[in-house]
């Protein structure tokens, strides 16, 4: 694509201030400006969080997220609009958030924070706490997020297994299972951690069968996408004590509705789709955008292309 004017769509403000990214990109040899919906048609390309139909008139759309389930792939392909994403940057950020969840469960920190809100001095049972070394985490999805989670948890002494479609070995994973062996893979894990994208194949992959295959003292973590999990089946398993607890950053409906039972379960940590939020977010996205602008100028193919 031949880019003269690049818009930073105002929807990115749900993650970071659009002006910070526009400023970070101000040295680019193209005109960069923050645009609202009424300014899209003045651009050749946009960096965005949300999708707008007006983007289908442009040459290039870059998603600040790794997941591109918001975008209608087929229409992008039909119209010949290039779509790129931000996979590759969230590894350490999400890895540390997941480590925080596991440390909270192991050291009971989430209960203390909850008690503090009520000014309650309440010591746990002497044997409620445990330590991470020697536990096993089964990470489902061995891409950027999965590798980042494996690296951070590995450094805390957690044994890491993984699940990927092929079942081929992956760096940082002691054992890797093929997707069709998911139930076997989760069976002996203390933690099951979902880092999958949302696709037709992964929608409701985690259902009552998978939760039944997990140990009843195991914790479930989802930092991929909400609809990868049958949330009703998860709530049933948690309420029946068929799981020890869950840490969830993503949900079938976001924001998580006030009436969701997940808010009120003691062994559930709810975070508002922010596992990757970091002060460097706009710079990491900006570096990907700059790389592609440079590639286009050199007549090279885009990196992180998804359509
Ligand atoms: P990635 O492309 O690097 O990794 C995704 C991995 O999932 C790939 O290895 C792919 O082969 C694998 N995969 C796809 N379908 C599969 C299936 N059916 N079975 C097994 N493996 C399958 O992407 P990423 O950067 O790791 O991000 C993964 C997803 O996590 C994103 O699509 C996004 O939805 C989500 N995400 C969430 C947050 C957050 O804030 N919670 C942040 C970043 C990404």
Short mmCIF file of N, CA and C and ligand atoms in Angstrom, two decimals, residues 64-69 85-91 93-94 101 140-148 163-166 177-180 194-203 205 222-226 228 249-250 254 271-277 281 306, ligand 1:
data_model
loop_
_atom_site.label_atom_id
_atom_site.label_comp_id
_atom_site.label_asym_id
_atom_site.label_seq_id
_atom_site.Cartn_x
_atom_site.Cartn_y
_atom_site.Cartn_z
N UNK A 64 -4.63 -2.79 17.29
CA UNK A 64 -3.71 -2.68 18.43
C UNK A 64 -3.78 -3.93 19.31
N UNK A 65 -4.73 -4.83 19.02
CA UNK A 65 -4.83 -6.07 19.78
C UNK A 65 -4.21 -7.21 18.97
N UNK A 66 -3.95 -8.32 19.67
CA UNK A 66 -3.50 -9.54 18.98
C UNK A 66 -4.72 -10.23 18.35
N UNK A 67 -5.81 -10.29 19.10
CA UNK A 67 -7.02 -10.94 18.62
C UNK A 67 -7.67 -10.07 17.55
N UNK A 68 -8.12 -10.67 16.46
CA UNK A 68 -8.75 -9.89 15.40
C UNK A 68 -10.18 -10.38 15.17
N UNK A 69 -10.77 -10.97 16.23
CA UNK A 69 -12.13 -11.48 16.11
C UNK A 69 -13.15 -10.36 15.93
N UNK A 85 -2.12 -7.23 12.73
CA UNK A 85 -2.45 -7.20 14.17
C UNK A 85 -1.20 -6.98 15.01
N UNK A 86 -1.40 -6.97 16.33
CA UNK A 86 -0.29 -6.65 17.24
C UNK A 86 0.18 -7.88 18.01
N UNK A 87 0.05 -9.06 17.41
CA UNK A 87 0.57 -10.22 18.12
C UNK A 87 2.09 -10.11 18.21
N UNK A 88 2.63 -10.70 19.27
CA UNK A 88 4.08 -10.69 19.44
C UNK A 88 4.56 -9.75 20.52
N UNK A 89 3.66 -8.89 21.03
CA UNK A 89 4.10 -7.89 22.02
C UNK A 89 3.60 -8.17 23.43
N UNK A 90 2.62 -9.07 23.60
CA UNK A 90 1.95 -9.19 24.90
C UNK A 90 2.52 -10.29 25.79
N UNK A 91 3.60 -10.93 25.35
CA UNK A 91 4.07 -12.13 26.05
C UNK A 91 4.38 -11.90 27.52
N UNK A 93 3.93 -9.16 29.36
CA UNK A 93 2.89 -8.42 30.10
C UNK A 93 1.83 -9.39 30.63
N UNK A 94 1.30 -10.21 29.73
CA UNK A 94 0.25 -11.14 30.16
C UNK A 94 0.86 -12.23 31.05
N UNK A 101 -1.94 -13.91 39.23
CA UNK A 101 -3.11 -14.71 39.61
C UNK A 101 -2.67 -15.95 40.40
N UNK A 140 -2.82 -23.71 27.31
CA UNK A 140 -3.50 -24.12 26.08
C UNK A 140 -3.34 -23.00 25.06
N UNK A 141 -2.55 -23.27 24.03
CA UNK A 141 -2.13 -22.24 23.06
C UNK A 141 -0.67 -21.94 23.33
N UNK A 142 0.19 -22.19 22.36
CA UNK A 142 1.64 -22.02 22.58
C UNK A 142 2.19 -20.89 21.72
N UNK A 143 1.35 -19.87 21.45
CA UNK A 143 1.80 -18.71 20.67
C UNK A 143 2.50 -17.70 21.55
N UNK A 144 2.35 -16.41 21.22
CA UNK A 144 3.03 -15.35 21.96
C UNK A 144 2.62 -15.36 23.44
N UNK A 145 1.31 -15.33 23.69
CA UNK A 145 0.85 -15.32 25.08
C UNK A 145 1.28 -16.58 25.81
N UNK A 146 1.06 -17.72 25.18
CA UNK A 146 1.40 -19.00 25.80
C UNK A 146 2.89 -19.07 26.15
N UNK A 147 3.74 -18.60 25.24
CA UNK A 147 5.18 -18.64 25.49
C UNK A 147 5.56 -17.69 26.62
N UNK A 148 4.94 -16.50 26.64
CA UNK A 148 5.24 -15.54 27.71
C UNK A 148 4.81 -16.09 29.07
N UNK A 163 -0.62 -27.21 25.08
CA UNK A 163 -1.51 -27.84 24.09
C UNK A 163 -1.45 -27.00 22.83
N UNK A 164 -1.14 -27.64 21.71
CA UNK A 164 -1.19 -26.95 20.42
C UNK A 164 -1.78 -27.93 19.40
N UNK A 165 -2.24 -27.38 18.27
CA UNK A 165 -2.93 -28.26 17.32
C UNK A 165 -2.09 -29.45 16.92
N UNK A 166 -0.81 -29.23 16.58
CA UNK A 166 0.04 -30.32 16.06
C UNK A 166 0.53 -31.26 17.15
N UNK A 177 0.87 -31.54 24.20
CA UNK A 177 -0.21 -32.42 23.75
C UNK A 177 -0.85 -31.83 22.49
N UNK A 178 -1.40 -32.70 21.66
CA UNK A 178 -2.17 -32.24 20.50
C UNK A 178 -3.57 -31.82 20.98
N UNK A 179 -4.19 -30.89 20.23
CA UNK A 179 -5.51 -30.38 20.64
C UNK A 179 -6.52 -31.48 20.92
N UNK A 180 -6.46 -32.57 20.12
CA UNK A 180 -7.48 -33.60 20.34
C UNK A 180 -7.31 -34.33 21.68
N UNK A 194 -5.70 -20.62 29.58
CA UNK A 194 -6.13 -20.49 28.18
C UNK A 194 -5.54 -19.22 27.57
N UNK A 195 -4.78 -19.39 26.49
CA UNK A 195 -4.18 -18.25 25.77
C UNK A 195 -4.56 -18.31 24.29
N UNK A 196 -5.71 -18.92 24.00
CA UNK A 196 -6.13 -19.14 22.60
C UNK A 196 -6.84 -17.92 22.01
N UNK A 197 -6.72 -17.75 20.69
CA UNK A 197 -7.59 -16.77 20.02
C UNK A 197 -9.00 -17.34 19.87
N UNK A 198 -9.97 -16.46 19.60
CA UNK A 198 -11.33 -16.90 19.31
C UNK A 198 -11.45 -17.19 17.82
N UNK A 199 -11.76 -18.46 17.50
CA UNK A 199 -12.00 -18.85 16.11
C UNK A 199 -13.21 -19.79 16.12
N UNK A 200 -13.66 -20.19 14.94
CA UNK A 200 -14.78 -21.14 14.90
C UNK A 200 -14.40 -22.42 15.65
N UNK A 201 -13.11 -22.79 15.57
CA UNK A 201 -12.63 -24.03 16.20
C UNK A 201 -12.55 -23.92 17.73
N UNK A 202 -12.27 -22.72 18.22
CA UNK A 202 -12.03 -22.60 19.68
C UNK A 202 -13.27 -22.14 20.45
N UNK A 203 -14.33 -21.73 19.74
CA UNK A 203 -15.53 -21.25 20.45
C UNK A 203 -16.10 -22.37 21.35
N UNK A 205 -14.66 -24.25 23.36
CA UNK A 205 -13.79 -25.42 23.48
C UNK A 205 -13.75 -25.90 24.93
N UNK A 222 -8.31 -17.77 32.23
CA UNK A 222 -8.56 -17.42 30.83
C UNK A 222 -8.08 -15.99 30.55
N UNK A 223 -7.03 -15.89 29.72
CA UNK A 223 -6.55 -14.58 29.25
C UNK A 223 -6.63 -14.50 27.72
N UNK A 224 -7.30 -15.49 27.10
CA UNK A 224 -7.43 -15.50 25.63
C UNK A 224 -8.65 -14.66 25.23
N UNK A 225 -9.76 -15.33 24.99
CA UNK A 225 -11.01 -14.64 24.67
C UNK A 225 -12.16 -15.33 25.39
N UNK A 226 -13.13 -14.54 25.86
CA UNK A 226 -14.24 -15.07 26.65
C UNK A 226 -14.99 -16.22 26.02
N UNK A 228 -14.24 -18.53 24.18
CA UNK A 228 -13.53 -19.82 24.10
C UNK A 228 -14.03 -20.73 25.23
N UNK A 249 -9.87 -12.82 32.77
CA UNK A 249 -9.66 -11.46 32.26
C UNK A 249 -10.62 -11.15 31.13
N UNK A 250 -11.20 -12.21 30.55
CA UNK A 250 -12.07 -12.06 29.37
C UNK A 250 -13.34 -12.87 29.58
N UNK A 254 -18.69 -8.54 27.61
CA UNK A 254 -17.86 -7.52 28.27
C UNK A 254 -18.49 -6.15 28.04
N UNK A 271 -10.69 -9.72 36.35
CA UNK A 271 -9.99 -8.51 35.92
C UNK A 271 -10.63 -8.05 34.61
N UNK A 272 -10.72 -6.72 34.39
CA UNK A 272 -11.52 -6.18 33.28
C UNK A 272 -10.76 -6.10 31.95
N UNK A 273 -10.46 -7.24 31.35
CA UNK A 273 -9.77 -7.33 30.06
C UNK A 273 -8.59 -6.34 30.00
N UNK A 274 -7.68 -6.52 30.94
CA UNK A 274 -6.54 -5.60 31.04
C UNK A 274 -5.26 -6.35 31.33
N UNK A 275 -5.25 -7.67 31.08
CA UNK A 275 -4.07 -8.48 31.42
C UNK A 275 -2.81 -7.96 30.73
N UNK A 276 -3.00 -7.27 29.59
CA UNK A 276 -1.84 -6.80 28.82
C UNK A 276 -1.57 -5.31 29.02
N UNK A 277 -2.40 -4.62 29.78
CA UNK A 277 -2.21 -3.16 29.90
C UNK A 277 -0.85 -2.87 30.53
N UNK A 281 2.58 0.05 26.16
CA UNK A 281 1.71 -0.53 25.14
C UNK A 281 1.77 0.26 23.83
N UNK A 306 -2.83 -10.51 8.81
CA UNK A 306 -3.86 -11.52 9.06
C UNK A 306 -4.89 -11.61 7.93
P1 LIG B 1 -0.53 -15.88 18.59
O1 LIG B 1 -1.04 -15.88 17.21
O2 LIG B 1 0.91 -15.61 18.85
O3 LIG B 1 -0.87 -17.27 19.30
C1 LIG B 1 -2.10 -17.94 19.18
C2 LIG B 1 -1.78 -19.42 19.22
O4 LIG B 1 -2.98 -20.16 19.29
C3 LIG B 1 -1.04 -19.88 17.97
O5 LIG B 1 0.09 -20.61 18.38
C4 LIG B 1 -2.07 -20.76 17.26
O6 LIG B 1 -1.47 -21.81 16.55
C5 LIG B 1 -2.85 -21.27 18.45
N1 LIG B 1 -4.16 -21.82 18.10
C6 LIG B 1 -5.11 -21.28 17.30
N2 LIG B 1 -6.17 -22.11 17.23
C7 LIG B 1 -5.89 -23.18 18.01
C8 LIG B 1 -6.60 -24.37 18.35
N3 LIG B 1 -7.81 -24.61 17.85
N4 LIG B 1 -6.00 -25.24 19.19
C9 LIG B 1 -4.76 -25.00 19.69
N5 LIG B 1 -4.04 -23.90 19.40
C10 LIG B 1 -4.60 -23.00 18.57
O7 LIG B 1 -1.42 -14.83 19.36
P2 LIG B 1 -1.16 -14.26 20.84
O8 LIG B 1 -0.50 -12.93 20.74
O9 LIG B 1 -0.56 -15.31 21.68
O10 LIG B 1 -2.65 -13.99 21.31
C11 LIG B 1 -3.54 -15.07 21.44
C12 LIG B 1 -4.92 -14.54 21.75
O11 LIG B 1 -4.94 -14.04 23.07
C13 LIG B 1 -5.34 -13.37 20.87
O12 LIG B 1 -5.97 -13.83 19.71
C14 LIG B 1 -6.27 -12.61 21.75
O13 LIG B 1 -7.58 -13.04 21.53
C15 LIG B 1 -5.85 -12.97 23.16
N6 LIG B 1 -5.17 -11.85 23.85
C16 LIG B 1 -5.73 -11.40 25.01
C17 LIG B 1 -5.12 -10.37 25.71
C18 LIG B 1 -5.72 -9.85 26.99
O14 LIG B 1 -5.59 -8.68 27.28
N7 LIG B 1 -6.37 -10.67 27.78
C19 LIG B 1 -3.94 -9.78 25.21
C20 LIG B 1 -3.38 -10.29 24.03
C21 LIG B 1 -4.01 -11.33 23.37
#
